[in-house]
Amino acid sequence: MGIVTVATTPQADLHDLDTSAARVEEEGDDAVRRAAGTGESSRASRHWWDRNADEYQDEHGEFLGDDRFTWCPEGLDEADARLLGDVAGRDVLEIGAGAAQCSRWLAARDARPVALDISYRQLQHSRRIDLGRGTTPVAVVQADAAVLPFADASFDLACSAYGAVPFSADTAALMREVHRVLRPGGRWVFSVTHPIRWAFPDEPGVEGLTATSSYFDRTPYVEQDEQGRATYVEHHRTVGDRVRELVAAGFRLVDLVEPEWPAGLEQEWGGWSPLRGRLIPGTAIFVAERG
Ligand SMILES: C[S@@+](CC[C@H](N)C(=O)[O-])C[C@H]1O[C@@H](n2cnc3c(N)ncnc32)[C@H](O)[C@@H]1O
């Protein structure tokens, strides 16, 4: 099976990347807090992740591992946490899968995963890893999580490790989409930056320990080029917002996991560091069940 592309993003132009030009543009980008809707956010994400997938996999591929499903920079593994429950024989949708490391771990445990991502380049890395291992390729689909290209009740489980959720403008709609494609009783587990981190600068050092923004300010973080076009967007929701969006979509919240920084882990990941991790949570993992 090749990479199935489903153009669910408005005005999708999926293969028109000029990565060298785009990289130059990025250097002059401004970081601002301003509104960014669904179309603008999805377009920015698709292009940003296509341009940066190589660097992301280069930098984090070793941590993400060859046979590992990790939820977060704190290194909480599904093998230990078992937030999805039994996975053998289950149809699993991984959303914002990147190079599908989690799906590969699931397939090795007899699950039937489908790895979905908006970035074609990220999914090409999935192919690269499968080819290198000589294993059956993970089924991958290029699509926007805002409009999942699957029939109702197609999956037993859905998961996302820092996948599409932080990058989507309308996460209430995303929750409804996940609810639609899950079977009754199905679990939906996703990790995101812990909402409290939005009050602090995204820095691994001491400067990342002083609150400088309001936790309650939901204005998106946007990097934009000289023409004011968004090149990277992240969206903030408070803990309460996330709970309300899940419940409104028809989910029951089962757990909210805040992994602690483990003793002995010295590896930083962007703004996630041992210094900050020992003082404030870096990740929130929501565990929900479809009614
Ligand atoms: C931080 S990476 C995480 C990737 C992977 N889960 C991991 O742990 O390495 C975020 C991923 O979400 C994907 N993404 C962002 N917005 C998306 C959207 N609207 N729909 C689907 N995928 C999206 C990006 O392309 C990227 O691969």
Tab-separated table of C-alpha atoms and ligand atoms in Angstrom, residues 45 49 56 64 94 96-98 116-119 122 143-145 161-164 167-168, ligand 1:
chain	number	residue	atom	x	y	z
A	45	SER	CA	0.978	22.958	9.392
A	49	TRP	CA	5.877	19.844	8.666
A	56	TYR	CA	12.464	16.557	13.126
A	64	LEU	CA	11.159	8.009	19.282
A	94	GLU	CA	-3.140	7.233	14.945
A	96	GLY	CA	-0.765	13.258	13.508
A	97	ALA	CA	1.395	10.156	13.312
A	98	GLY	CA	4.585	11.715	11.927
A	116	LEU	CA	-2.772	9.582	9.468
A	117	ASP	CA	-0.817	12.794	9.015
A	118	ILE	CA	-1.225	16.035	7.107
A	119	SER	CA	2.429	15.982	6.035
A	122	GLN	CA	6.484	12.825	7.530
A	143	ALA	CA	-5.238	13.909	5.381
A	144	ASP	CA	-6.264	16.701	7.691
A	145	ALA	CA	-7.497	15.465	11.065
A	161	ALA	CA	1.171	11.673	20.624
A	162	TYR	CA	1.438	15.439	20.204
A	163	GLY	CA	-0.217	14.961	16.795
A	164	ALA	CA	-2.788	17.214	15.174
A	167	PHE	CA	-2.139	22.503	15.604
A	168	SER	CA	-5.870	22.495	14.872
B	1	LIG	C1	4.981	17.039	17.006
B	1	LIG	S1	4.642	16.069	15.598
B	1	LIG	C2	4.268	14.532	16.361
B	1	LIG	C3	4.431	13.368	15.409
B	1	LIG	C4	4.401	11.995	16.082
B	1	LIG	N1	3.142	11.753	16.743
B	1	LIG	C5	5.574	11.878	17.050
B	1	LIG	O1	5.346	11.634	18.236
B	1	LIG	O2	6.699	12.015	16.567
B	1	LIG	C6	3.051	16.663	15.069
B	1	LIG	C7	2.492	15.969	13.844
B	1	LIG	O3	1.126	16.375	13.651
B	1	LIG	C8	0.905	16.541	12.259
B	1	LIG	N2	-0.238	17.454	12.051
B	1	LIG	C9	-0.292	18.780	12.335
B	1	LIG	N3	-1.500	19.270	12.026
B	1	LIG	C10	-2.238	18.232	11.527
B	1	LIG	C11	-3.571	18.100	11.032
B	1	LIG	N4	-4.401	19.151	10.981
B	1	LIG	N5	-3.995	16.884	10.618
B	1	LIG	C12	-3.159	15.813	10.657
B	1	LIG	N6	-1.876	15.876	11.109
B	1	LIG	C13	-1.421	17.065	11.557
B	1	LIG	C14	2.227	17.103	11.743
B	1	LIG	O4	2.362	16.937	10.355
B	1	LIG	C15	3.238	16.301	12.565
B	1	LIG	O5	3.640	15.129	11.916
